[in-house]
PDB file of C-alpha atoms in Angstrom:
ATOM      1  CA  VAL A 948      11.661  17.638 -14.347  1.00  0.00           C
ATOM      2  CA  TRP A 949      13.255  18.789 -10.966  1.00  0.00           C
ATOM      3  CA  THR A 950      13.072  22.610 -10.956  1.00  0.00           C
ATOM      4  CA  PRO A 951      14.348  24.768  -7.975  1.00  0.00           C
ATOM      5  CA  ARG A 952      12.519  27.552  -8.061  1.00  0.00           C
ATOM      6  CA  ASN A 953       9.684  25.321  -7.611  1.00  0.00           C
ATOM      7  CA  PRO A 954      10.155  21.875  -5.717  1.00  0.00           C
ATOM      8  CA  LEU A 955       6.188  20.993  -5.213  1.00  0.00           C
ATOM      9  CA  ARG A 956       5.895  18.646  -7.724  1.00  0.00           C
ATOM     10  CA  PRO A 957       9.108  15.816  -6.803  1.00  0.00           C
ATOM     11  CA  VAL A 958       7.705  16.744  -3.279  1.00  0.00           C
ATOM     12  CA  LEU A 959       4.145  15.829  -4.102  1.00  0.00           C
ATOM     13  CA  ALA A 960       5.276  12.547  -6.168  1.00  0.00           C
ATOM     14  CA  ALA A 961       7.347  11.532  -3.453  1.00  0.00           C
ATOM     15  CA  THR A 962       5.325  11.982  -1.145  1.00  0.00           C
ATOM     16  CA  ALA A 963       2.890   9.817  -3.396  1.00  0.00           C
ATOM     17  CA  GLN A 964       5.097   6.888  -3.678  1.00  0.00           C
ATOM     18  CA  HIS A 965       6.923   6.250  -0.579  1.00  0.00           C
ATOM     19  CA  LEU A 966       3.632   6.910   1.444  1.00  0.00           C
ATOM     20  CA  ALA A 967       0.948   5.538  -0.433  1.00  0.00           C
ATOM     21  CA  GLY A 968       2.844   2.996  -2.611  1.00  0.00           C
ATOM     22  CA  VAL A 969       1.389   4.610  -6.138  1.00  0.00           C
ATOM     23  CA  VAL A 970       4.395   4.491  -8.890  1.00  0.00           C
ATOM     24  CA  PRO A 971       5.122   6.605 -11.371  1.00  0.00           C
ATOM     25  CA  MET A 972       2.480   6.013 -14.503  1.00  0.00           C
ATOM     26  CA  HIS A 973       5.559   4.856 -17.058  1.00  0.00           C
ATOM     27  CA  LEU A 974       6.695   1.805 -14.668  1.00  0.00           C
ATOM     28  CA  SER A 975       4.977  -1.289 -15.050  1.00  0.00           C
ATOM     29  CA  MET A 976       6.228  -5.362 -13.299  1.00  0.00           C
ATOM     30  CA  ASP A 977       6.925  -7.948 -16.276  1.00  0.00           C
ATOM     31  CA  GLU A 978       5.416 -11.087 -14.088  1.00  0.00           C
ATOM     32  CA  GLY A 979       7.456 -13.484 -16.925  1.00  0.00           C
ATOM     33  CA  HIS A 980      11.064 -12.013 -16.657  1.00  0.00           C
ATOM     34  CA  GLY A 981      10.489 -10.525 -12.454  1.00  0.00           C
ATOM     35  CA  LYS A 982      11.210  -6.739 -13.808  1.00  0.00           C
ATOM     36  CA  VAL A 983       9.654  -3.927 -14.121  1.00  0.00           C
ATOM     37  CA  THR A 984      10.056  -2.503 -17.322  1.00  0.00           C
ATOM     38  CA  GLN A 985       9.028   1.093 -18.669  1.00  0.00           C
ATOM     39  CA  ASP A 986       6.586   2.435 -21.071  1.00  0.00           C
ATOM     40  CA  TRP A 987       7.243   5.561 -21.545  1.00  0.00           C
ATOM     41  CA  LEU A 988       4.083   6.314 -23.743  1.00  0.00           C
ATOM     42  CA  TRP A 989       1.692   6.230 -20.320  1.00  0.00           C
ATOM     43  CA  SER A 990       4.118   9.510 -18.748  1.00  0.00           C
ATOM     44  CA  VAL A 991       2.359  12.110 -20.233  1.00  0.00           C
ATOM     45  CA  GLY A 992      -0.266  14.099 -18.810  1.00  0.00           C
ATOM     46  CA  CYS A 993      -0.907  16.665 -16.447  1.00  0.00           C
ATOM     47  CA  SER A 994       0.121  14.539 -12.954  1.00  0.00           C
ATOM     48  CA  PRO A 995       2.713  15.220 -10.050  1.00  0.00           C
ATOM     49  CA  LEU A 996       4.400  11.483 -11.353  1.00  0.00           C
ATOM     50  CA  SER A 997       4.137  12.330 -15.032  1.00  0.00           C
ATOM     51  CA  HIS A 998       8.289  13.585 -15.872  1.00  0.00           C
ATOM     52  CA  THR A 999       6.484  15.282 -19.026  1.00  0.00           C
ATOM     53  CA  ALA A1000       4.929  17.796 -16.185  1.00  0.00           C
ATOM     54  CA  THR A1001       6.555  21.236 -16.478  1.00  0.00           C
ATOM     55  CA  HIS A1002       4.048  22.787 -13.582  1.00  0.00           C
ATOM     56  CA  VAL A1003       2.349  21.713 -10.735  1.00  0.00           C
ATOM     57  CA  ALA A1004      -0.575  19.170 -11.270  1.00  0.00           C
ATOM     58  CA  ASN A1005      -3.361  17.163  -9.696  1.00  0.00           C
ATOM     59  CA  PHE A1006      -3.497  13.118  -8.883  1.00  0.00           C
ATOM     60  CA  SER A1007      -6.298  11.385 -10.352  1.00  0.00           C
ATOM     61  CA  GLN A1008      -8.910   9.417  -9.450  1.00  0.00           C
ATOM     62  CA  PHE A1009      -7.245   6.488 -10.398  1.00  0.00           C
ATOM     63  CA  HIS A1010      -3.837   7.616  -8.193  1.00  0.00           C
ATOM     64  CA  VAL A1011      -5.663   8.538  -5.222  1.00  0.00           C
ATOM     65  CA  ASP A1012      -8.311   4.831  -5.946  1.00  0.00           C
ATOM     66  CA  THR A1013      -4.271   3.203  -5.828  1.00  0.00           C
ATOM     67  CA  ALA A1014      -2.992   5.233  -2.835  1.00  0.00           C
ATOM     68  CA  HIS A1015      -6.783   3.881  -0.494  1.00  0.00           C
ATOM     69  CA  ARG A1016      -6.511   0.426  -2.001  1.00  0.00           C
ATOM     70  CA  ASN A1017      -2.769  -0.086  -0.836  1.00  0.00           C
ATOM     71  CA  TYR A1018      -3.848   1.238   2.587  1.00  0.00           C
ATOM     72  CA  ILE A1019      -6.938  -0.639   3.188  1.00  0.00           C
ATOM     73  CA  ALA A1020      -4.338  -4.100   1.909  1.00  0.00           C
ATOM     74  CA  GLN A1021      -1.788  -2.697   4.071  1.00  0.00           C
ATOM     75  CA  ASP A1022      -3.999  -2.523   7.293  1.00  0.00           C
ATOM     76  CA  LEU A1023      -5.687  -5.893   5.850  1.00  0.00           C
ATOM     77  CA  ALA A1024      -1.588  -7.548   6.533  1.00  0.00           C
ATOM     78  CA  LEU A1025      -1.520  -6.170   9.758  1.00  0.00           C
ATOM     79  CA  SER A1026      -5.007  -7.433  10.763  1.00  0.00           C
ATOM     80  CA  LEU A1027      -4.159 -10.859   9.452  1.00  0.00           C
ATOM     81  CA  LYS A1028      -0.389 -10.742  11.441  1.00  0.00           C
ATOM     82  CA  LEU A1029      -2.094  -9.703  14.319  1.00  0.00           C
ATOM     83  CA  ALA A1030      -4.723 -12.368  14.657  1.00  0.00           C
ATOM     84  CA  ASN A1031      -2.407 -14.564  13.705  1.00  0.00           C
ATOM     85  CA  GLU A1032      -0.793 -13.819  16.871  1.00  0.00           C
ATOM     86  CA  GLY A1033      -3.355 -14.201  19.009  1.00  0.00           C
ATOM     87  CA  VAL A1034      -4.324 -17.496  17.586  1.00  0.00           C
ATOM     88  CA  GLY A1035      -0.454 -18.947  18.596  1.00  0.00           C
ATOM     89  CA  ALA A1036      -0.615 -17.348  22.001  1.00  0.00           C
ATOM     90  CA  LEU A1037      -3.913 -19.305  22.300  1.00  0.00           C
ATOM     91  CA  GLN A1038      -2.456 -22.235  21.610  1.00  0.00           C
ATOM     92  CA  ARG A1039       1.068 -21.830  23.623  1.00  0.00           C
ATOM     93  CA  ALA A1040      -1.519 -21.494  26.806  1.00  0.00           C
ATOM     94  CA  ALA A1041      -2.136 -24.890  28.588  1.00  0.00           C
ATOM     95  CA  THR A1042      -5.086 -25.661  29.497  1.00  0.00           C
ATOM     96  CA  ASN A1043      -5.038 -26.551  33.307  1.00  0.00           C
ATOM     97  CA  ARG A1044      -6.883 -26.703  36.835  1.00  0.00           C
ATOM     98  CA  ASP A1045      -6.362 -23.311  37.068  1.00  0.00           C
ATOM     99  CA  ASN A1046      -7.745 -22.022  34.341  1.00  0.00           C
ATOM    100  CA  ALA A1047     -10.420 -24.914  33.179  1.00  0.00           C
ATOM    101  CA  ASP A1048     -13.222 -22.579  35.232  1.00  0.00           C
ATOM    102  CA  ALA A1049     -12.786 -19.999  32.506  1.00  0.00           C
ATOM    103  CA  MET A1050     -13.705 -22.127  30.195  1.00  0.00           C
ATOM    104  CA  GLY A1051     -17.375 -21.780  31.461  1.00  0.00           C
ATOM    105  CA  ALA A1052     -17.107 -18.242  30.783  1.00  0.00           C
ATOM    106  CA  VAL A1053     -17.007 -18.842  27.318  1.00  0.00           C
ATOM    107  CA  PRO A1054     -20.345 -20.096  25.120  1.00  0.00           C
ATOM    108  CA  ASN A1055     -20.574 -23.309  23.649  1.00  0.00           C
ATOM    109  CA  ASP A1056     -22.333 -22.900  20.571  1.00  0.00           C
ATOM    110  CA  ARG A1057     -21.263 -26.420  18.270  1.00  0.00           C
ATOM    111  CA  GLN A1058     -23.304 -29.021  19.622  1.00  0.00           C
TER     112      GLN A1058
END
């Protein structure tokens, strides 16, 4: 519900959706059909994501935990991508007489 006198609730909802990946409670993904479904029975309560709230509300602990989980998943995906890029760069590096001595500096614990 957009109220020009107090736009805080829509601003909080938009921020949570775009930065933390938190979606409104009435939306869910139907894996079988590959589309988003709506169940408006879940869109109640005192939350900025609820379309029935008429005043500014607080995020539930579920929304906070979801935002934290999304940040962790995003950071893990980025670190995995960077590690794979590093492995690819090492695989492309050719070993020759000039850099073969550097292998002695690497501990060899595999026997």
